[in-house]
XYZ file of C-alpha atoms in Angstrom:
499
model
C 63.306 -4.540 -26.761
C 67.008 -4.985 -26.344
C 69.243 -4.463 -23.328
C 72.748 -3.131 -23.092
C 75.008 -4.123 -20.208
C 76.783 -0.925 -19.158
C 79.660 0.020 -16.892
C 77.584 2.179 -14.573
C 77.528 1.433 -10.826
C 74.989 -1.303 -9.923
C 72.261 1.163 -8.960
C 69.484 -1.410 -9.281
C 71.221 -4.022 -7.140
C 71.930 -1.375 -4.505
C 68.266 -0.309 -4.593
C 67.206 -3.907 -3.956
C 69.762 -5.178 -1.478
C 70.505 -2.111 0.670
C 67.032 -2.057 2.288
C 67.125 -5.847 2.653
C 70.552 -5.625 4.332
C 69.375 -2.943 6.745
C 66.231 -4.979 7.404
C 68.265 -8.058 8.300
C 70.554 -6.009 10.588
C 67.512 -4.539 12.356
C 65.954 -7.994 12.782
C 69.244 -9.181 14.308
C 68.937 -6.470 16.974
C 65.391 -7.632 17.631
C 64.899 -6.330 21.197
C 62.385 -3.684 22.231
C 64.928 -2.404 24.752
C 66.824 -1.040 21.756
C 63.753 0.421 20.021
C 65.341 3.868 19.748
C 68.371 2.482 17.940
C 66.109 0.409 15.683
C 64.089 3.461 14.653
C 67.205 5.472 13.847
C 68.704 2.574 11.870
C 65.454 2.083 9.968
C 65.317 5.761 9.018
C 68.981 5.792 7.993
C 68.476 2.567 6.034
C 65.438 3.873 4.179
C 67.164 7.160 3.287
C 70.377 5.418 2.200
C 68.265 3.035 0.098
C 66.670 5.989 -1.686
C 70.035 7.411 -2.777
C 70.891 4.844 -5.513
C 67.437 5.360 -7.055
C 68.115 9.048 -7.732
C 70.600 8.495 -10.629
C 68.014 6.263 -12.298
C 65.933 9.267 -13.367
C 68.683 11.903 -13.422
C 70.786 9.787 -15.838
C 67.901 8.169 -17.717
C 68.033 8.702 -21.494
C 64.493 9.601 -22.548
C 65.187 9.003 -26.237
C 66.892 5.627 -25.851
C 65.062 2.462 -26.844
C 65.139 -0.678 -24.742
C 66.494 -1.435 -21.295
C 68.832 0.869 -19.375
C 71.010 0.345 -16.270
C 71.119 -3.368 -17.133
C 72.976 -5.805 -14.880
C 73.456 -9.483 -15.688
C 75.384 -12.363 -14.163
C 74.816 -16.129 -13.992
C 72.662 -17.234 -11.077
C 71.836 -20.938 -11.579
C 73.928 -21.802 -14.636
C 72.691 -25.380 -14.998
C 69.210 -24.085 -15.869
C 70.399 -20.932 -17.655
C 68.929 -18.703 -14.934
C 70.485 -15.254 -14.678
C 70.460 -12.448 -12.177
C 69.267 -10.009 -14.843
C 68.056 -6.529 -13.915
C 67.133 -3.459 -15.936
C 64.564 -0.696 -16.296
C 62.899 1.262 -19.070
C 60.329 4.045 -19.153
C 57.620 1.612 -18.061
C 59.320 0.695 -14.778
C 61.610 3.647 -14.023
C 59.473 5.624 -11.573
C 58.309 2.687 -9.478
C 61.822 2.167 -8.080
C 62.216 5.632 -6.458
C 58.496 5.619 -5.572
C 58.948 2.417 -3.550
C 62.024 3.759 -1.759
C 60.276 7.083 -1.048
C 57.138 5.471 0.387
C 59.329 3.294 2.624
C 60.808 6.434 4.222
C 57.292 7.776 4.826
C 56.186 4.495 6.430
C 59.209 4.455 8.763
C 58.412 8.021 9.854
C 54.735 7.146 10.338
C 55.589 4.267 12.706
C 58.096 6.235 14.787
C 55.860 6.660 17.843
C 52.901 4.457 16.975
C 54.627 1.063 17.002
C 55.819 0.265 20.532
C 56.056 -3.541 20.480
C 58.297 -5.647 18.252
C 59.641 -2.456 16.707
C 62.617 -4.208 15.097
C 60.417 -6.817 13.443
C 58.053 -4.153 12.109
C 60.771 -1.929 10.676
C 62.799 -4.872 9.392
C 59.785 -6.353 7.609
C 59.079 -3.083 5.769
C 62.681 -2.596 4.677
C 62.914 -6.161 3.376
C 59.552 -5.739 1.633
C 60.838 -2.545 -0.013
C 63.822 -4.344 -1.538
C 61.685 -7.243 -2.751
C 59.169 -4.933 -4.442
C 61.948 -3.064 -6.233
C 63.184 -6.473 -7.364
C 59.827 -7.099 -9.044
C 60.038 -3.825 -10.975
C 63.613 -4.449 -12.157
C 63.856 -8.237 -12.746
C 64.206 -9.262 -16.408
C 64.713 -12.984 -15.795
C 61.384 -14.807 -15.565
C 62.266 -16.951 -12.569
C 63.935 -14.041 -10.769
C 60.758 -12.015 -11.295
C 58.633 -14.823 -9.892
C 60.952 -15.145 -6.881
C 60.599 -11.476 -6.003
C 56.864 -11.408 -6.878
C 56.046 -14.225 -4.457
C 58.574 -13.245 -1.782
C 56.747 -9.938 -1.229
C 53.853 -11.924 0.257
C 55.898 -13.074 3.259
C 56.724 -9.735 4.968
C 53.280 -8.304 4.172
C 51.605 -11.427 5.573
C 53.602 -10.976 8.785
C 52.855 -7.236 8.956
C 49.100 -7.813 8.674
C 49.041 -10.888 10.919
C 51.107 -9.433 13.783
C 50.281 -5.695 13.881
C 46.797 -5.736 12.340
C 43.365 -5.335 13.925
C 41.095 -7.774 15.718
C 40.549 -9.980 12.649
C 44.153 -9.730 11.486
C 44.737 -13.485 11.187
C 41.697 -13.890 8.928
C 42.778 -10.917 6.801
C 46.359 -12.164 6.540
C 45.251 -15.626 5.408
C 42.809 -14.118 2.892
C 45.528 -11.870 1.484
C 48.016 -14.718 1.193
C 45.637 -17.305 -0.272
C 44.094 -14.998 -2.881
C 47.408 -13.666 -4.138
C 49.366 -16.923 -3.890
C 46.780 -19.148 -5.583
C 46.448 -16.645 -8.407
C 50.199 -16.847 -8.983
C 50.481 -20.622 -9.358
C 49.248 -20.582 -12.961
C 51.761 -17.843 -13.667
C 54.559 -20.180 -12.621
C 53.206 -22.797 -15.034
C 53.163 -20.201 -17.833
C 56.728 -19.103 -17.042
C 57.974 -22.701 -17.149
C 56.132 -23.251 -20.433
C 57.791 -20.189 -21.956
C 61.186 -21.461 -20.796
C 60.576 -24.860 -22.389
C 59.430 -23.144 -25.574
C 62.376 -20.727 -25.834
C 65.170 -22.374 -23.839
C 65.648 -19.111 -21.954
C 64.311 -17.366 -18.869
C 65.013 -13.945 -20.433
C 61.750 -11.966 -20.450
C 62.955 -9.827 -23.378
C 63.454 -12.965 -25.470
C 59.946 -14.098 -24.595
C 58.683 -10.833 -26.108
C 59.934 -12.036 -29.504
C 58.691 -15.624 -29.155
C 56.150 -16.650 -31.845
C 53.182 -18.422 -30.268
C 49.957 -19.810 -31.680
C 46.706 -18.068 -30.794
C 45.656 -20.892 -28.472
C 49.033 -20.725 -26.713
C 48.754 -16.965 -26.342
C 45.235 -17.129 -24.908
C 46.226 -19.822 -22.397
C 49.346 -17.900 -21.318
C 47.434 -14.606 -21.133
C 44.794 -16.166 -18.864
C 47.486 -17.743 -16.674
C 49.160 -14.353 -16.198
C 45.754 -12.702 -15.805
C 44.951 -14.873 -12.782
C 47.926 -13.481 -10.864
C 47.952 -9.894 -12.063
C 44.175 -9.321 -11.880
C 44.078 -10.523 -8.264
C 47.030 -8.337 -7.336
C 45.618 -5.138 -8.956
C 42.847 -6.122 -7.869
C 40.317 -6.186 -10.695
C 36.601 -6.869 -10.416
C 35.406 -9.532 -9.480
C 38.543 -10.768 -7.637
C 38.781 -7.593 -5.566
C 36.952 -8.734 -2.444
C 40.118 -9.465 -0.454
C 41.367 -5.878 -0.522
C 38.812 -4.051 1.693
C 39.081 -6.705 4.419
C 42.873 -6.576 4.348
C 42.980 -2.771 4.435
C 40.613 -2.602 7.406
C 42.736 -5.004 9.461
C 46.226 -3.960 8.306
C 48.220 -1.436 10.357
C 48.485 2.053 8.892
C 51.903 1.459 7.335
C 50.742 -1.834 5.852
C 47.732 -0.181 4.220
C 49.902 2.638 2.866
C 52.433 0.270 1.248
C 49.743 -2.114 0.012
C 47.854 0.672 -1.749
C 50.842 2.736 -2.856
C 53.106 -0.039 -4.179
C 51.867 -3.625 -3.948
C 48.780 -3.101 -6.112
C 51.110 -1.754 -8.805
C 52.930 -5.097 -9.021
C 49.936 -6.635 -10.778
C 49.457 -3.692 -13.132
C 53.166 -3.732 -13.964
C 52.859 -7.441 -14.778
C 50.434 -6.588 -17.578
C 53.001 -4.185 -19.049
C 55.989 -6.512 -18.803
C 54.347 -9.886 -19.495
C 50.787 -9.943 -20.832
C 50.915 -7.236 -23.496
C 54.360 -7.907 -25.046
C 54.419 -11.733 -24.727
C 50.816 -12.360 -25.841
C 49.976 -9.319 -28.007
C 47.375 -11.043 -30.177
C 45.583 -12.589 -27.213
C 45.736 -9.214 -25.447
C 43.895 -7.571 -28.328
C 41.464 -10.477 -28.641
C 40.585 -10.397 -24.925
C 40.801 -6.610 -24.535
C 36.986 -6.140 -24.609
C 36.690 -8.425 -21.570
C 39.331 -6.449 -19.662
C 37.782 -3.105 -20.648
C 34.343 -4.204 -19.426
C 35.777 -5.435 -16.109
C 37.715 -2.168 -15.756
C 34.615 -0.039 -16.361
C 32.683 -2.111 -13.815
C 35.473 -1.407 -11.320
C 35.382 2.305 -12.136
C 31.591 2.674 -11.870
C 30.164 -0.117 -9.697
C 32.978 -0.137 -7.129
C 32.798 3.666 -7.030
C 29.120 3.351 -6.078
C 30.037 0.780 -3.426
C 32.528 3.272 -1.976
C 29.713 5.793 -1.580
C 27.888 3.692 1.019
C 30.869 2.806 3.222
C 30.818 3.872 6.855
C 34.436 2.930 7.611
C 36.996 5.419 6.253
C 39.529 2.691 5.461
C 36.966 0.652 3.547
C 35.928 3.717 1.574
C 39.519 4.455 0.538
C 40.080 0.747 -0.193
C 37.149 0.661 -2.615
C 38.384 3.959 -4.010
C 41.727 2.248 -4.770
C 39.959 -0.507 -6.703
C 38.111 2.101 -8.766
C 41.300 4.039 -9.481
C 43.178 0.897 -10.476
C 40.309 0.185 -12.873
C 41.505 3.287 -14.725
C 44.931 1.694 -14.998
C 43.793 -1.544 -16.629
C 41.395 0.405 -18.836
C 44.262 2.574 -20.089
C 46.463 -0.433 -20.889
C 43.946 -2.283 -23.033
C 42.846 0.559 -25.302
C 46.228 0.337 -27.046
C 46.830 4.024 -27.609
C 49.692 6.136 -26.308
C 47.533 8.582 -24.367
C 45.681 5.846 -22.494
C 48.823 3.822 -21.709
C 50.813 6.834 -20.496
C 47.814 8.001 -18.487
C 47.539 4.578 -16.845
C 51.194 4.651 -15.770
C 50.776 8.210 -14.498
C 47.718 7.050 -12.563
C 49.793 4.278 -10.975
C 52.410 6.763 -9.785
C 49.849 9.306 -8.578
C 47.834 6.650 -6.780
C 51.024 5.753 -4.921
C 51.204 9.260 -3.478
C 47.504 9.929 -2.903
C 46.247 6.591 -1.599
C 49.235 6.246 0.709
C 48.540 9.742 2.038
C 44.833 8.992 2.575
C 45.593 5.894 4.644
C 48.196 7.792 6.664
C 45.666 10.566 7.359
C 43.156 7.995 8.587
C 45.924 6.502 10.723
C 46.580 9.892 12.351
C 42.921 10.140 13.385
C 42.760 6.518 14.512
C 45.848 6.855 16.714
C 44.042 9.510 18.755
C 40.341 8.598 18.591
C 40.672 4.818 18.021
C 37.841 4.790 15.500
C 37.632 4.694 11.717
C 33.855 5.196 11.583
C 32.877 8.348 9.711
C 29.944 8.861 12.098
C 32.324 9.203 15.055
C 33.866 12.374 13.630
C 32.767 15.846 12.627
C 34.255 19.303 13.110
C 37.845 18.027 13.058
C 38.949 21.293 11.396
C 38.187 23.138 14.626
C 40.755 21.098 16.551
C 43.218 20.076 13.811
C 43.415 22.862 11.179
C 46.783 21.740 9.761
C 45.603 18.157 9.488
C 42.351 19.321 7.870
C 44.287 21.194 5.163
C 46.220 18.046 4.248
C 43.110 15.847 4.402
C 41.184 18.129 2.049
C 44.144 18.349 -0.360
C 44.475 14.568 -0.603
C 40.692 14.120 -0.843
C 40.641 16.574 -3.741
C 43.545 14.746 -5.389
C 41.673 11.475 -4.878
C 38.772 12.787 -6.940
C 41.005 14.223 -9.666
C 41.176 17.948 -8.913
C 43.208 19.818 -11.574
C 46.713 20.836 -10.421
C 46.999 17.635 -8.363
C 48.586 14.396 -9.500
C 45.207 12.660 -9.405
C 43.972 14.753 -12.317
C 46.839 14.052 -14.718
C 46.506 10.291 -15.042
C 42.704 10.205 -15.038
C 42.465 12.985 -17.619
C 44.925 11.242 -19.935
C 43.081 7.914 -19.624
C 39.764 9.640 -20.387
C 41.340 11.291 -23.454
C 42.623 7.890 -24.547
C 39.191 6.363 -23.926
C 37.500 9.018 -26.089
C 40.025 8.291 -28.867
C 39.270 4.589 -28.494
C 35.480 4.828 -28.264
C 33.271 7.771 -27.312
C 30.907 5.714 -25.151
C 33.877 4.204 -23.300
C 35.132 7.740 -22.699
C 31.771 8.829 -21.266
C 31.624 5.822 -18.943
C 35.223 6.382 -17.800
C 34.511 10.046 -17.105
C 31.811 9.100 -14.581
C 34.691 8.137 -12.278
C 35.429 11.834 -11.762
C 31.858 12.396 -10.564
C 31.817 9.323 -8.343
C 35.298 10.089 -7.015
C 34.199 13.587 -6.047
C 31.041 12.181 -4.461
C 32.637 9.659 -2.117
C 35.792 11.691 -1.376
C 33.946 14.912 -0.575
C 31.183 13.013 1.263
C 33.789 11.672 3.638
C 35.663 14.976 3.940
C 32.487 16.932 4.677
C 31.374 14.634 7.478
C 34.790 14.150 9.046
C 36.342 17.596 8.718
C 33.618 20.245 8.646
C 30.767 21.284 10.928
C 30.729 21.698 14.687
C 32.746 19.523 17.051
C 30.666 16.360 17.138
C 31.662 14.801 20.481
C 34.209 14.784 23.278
C 36.515 12.450 21.310
C 36.850 15.082 18.567
C 37.187 17.824 21.192
C 40.234 16.024 22.613
C 42.062 15.745 19.267
C 45.480 17.395 18.967
C 46.816 18.803 15.695
C 49.755 17.334 13.773
C 53.120 17.084 15.488
C 56.328 17.708 13.564
C 56.732 14.053 12.568
C 53.202 13.783 11.162
C 53.507 17.164 9.437
C 56.744 16.021 7.777
C 55.342 12.774 6.354
C 52.134 14.377 5.054
C 54.049 17.426 3.833
C 56.397 15.295 1.727
C 53.436 13.514 0.116
C 51.667 16.836 -0.462
C 54.731 18.230 -2.256
C 54.920 15.128 -4.453
C 51.178 15.311 -5.240
C 51.299 18.984 -6.206
C 54.593 18.742 -8.103
C 53.313 15.919 -10.280
C 50.022 17.735 -10.822
C 51.592 21.063 -11.762
C 54.578 19.745 -13.735
C 54.018 16.213 -15.065
C 56.532 16.569 -17.928
C 59.467 14.813 -16.149
C 57.241 11.767 -15.703
C 55.653 11.683 -19.149
C 58.910 12.433 -20.993
C 60.647 9.367 -19.556
C 57.906 6.947 -20.615
C 57.058 8.159 -24.146
C 59.668 6.120 -26.009
C 59.005 2.906 -24.065
C 55.234 3.255 -24.467
C 55.620 3.841 -28.221
C 57.868 0.766 -28.492
C 55.385 -1.341 -26.527
C 52.404 -0.289 -28.643
C 54.335 -0.877 -31.865
C 55.300 -4.322 -30.582
C 51.699 -5.163 -29.630
C 50.423 -4.073 -33.049
C 52.684 -6.579 -34.834
C 51.348 -10.126 -34.817
C 53.505 -12.742 -33.087
C 51.454 -15.755 -34.169
C 53.473 -18.870 -34.937
C 53.040 -20.145 -38.468
């Protein structure tokens, strides 16, 4: 894949640095006495940061091969390190998705966060810019810088505004994800020594022996599998979700899990294509275990956040499954699943946050009959629950259906096993919805619930529109990724073994 440096405005740099700039300004204010100003600045900053992401898909050339909107300038010239950014059909939608979710998170925290408001808002804006940096960086060391830097604001968000065991959860999150990334740094340095360049696109063309490819693949796998997270390195995620504040859970599920999956697309598959095919059966088995076993684990959860957390692991199993079947339908379906999961999982955690803010409980047994007191909320909750289990006409159906089609093309038994996710997803999603939403008012806590205010209706309404739009009209999403997916699969099918 080649890149072309163009004369367009630096949309990608603006997408990265505008939220970081606003975050730094907000941190400089830093006093709760100015909380109102901080909230307004955070909202303005998140909206302004969304604006430069809009031309990325309105001006994107669906038929063009290679990288678009490329920006490059020397960063550390002595070591040939460049500030090199660009996107293609594989990464395009994750930039506006990140900016969009950041707006939702700012709205969600408007009344809920009353202490250290500037630090909370500033951390999320900085995190937004860093995550966009991961999706756009095309220099290996720049990618690693952004990839690791995202841990810092999220660690602070969990550790300061989380639940009773927030310090434990924050340490677990940091240690799991950081230790997994150390081997990736070794692999990146090895590729630099081998090629004399930090350019990821040049690494795609680098001939490597099979032993080199396997070693590099496993090094990348350690970081990306933990971040997804894949079975069996998934155990950190439920604990972190339970303790994280609502906004932290929404961003973690909607965006941060995608960083690992994106790593497979940008690093593992194109740099080590032969090792990827050789080790694909291992990844497919682990993905199916995530889809089926973790789905069964979700069925027995009593905490709503834990149930949705395990649901996220199962859904991300679809993503890794789609990548390693090496067909266009499965790969496109996996990317669609990543985007959809950003909308749906974020919405589910925000819905749970709305209930928790009033009743101060996430236990399913503490609810029942919520529809009688919160009919508008119940409509949103049921919509997102249905999307979570892949109801047709919602975004959740599109990606899962495409991955199942790809799985059937790959192997009929694999397709059957993948399709069980739809049954399990319906089981745990509807099990939770039935017990929380329907029936008679269970207790005085439910009787005291108040329906959505305008702020809550706005944030859930925006996510509902996105979920339905993608489910009813997925063409704008699939059209932008077809060329890049075809190029990737063609690249993977051609051996890169060194002679």
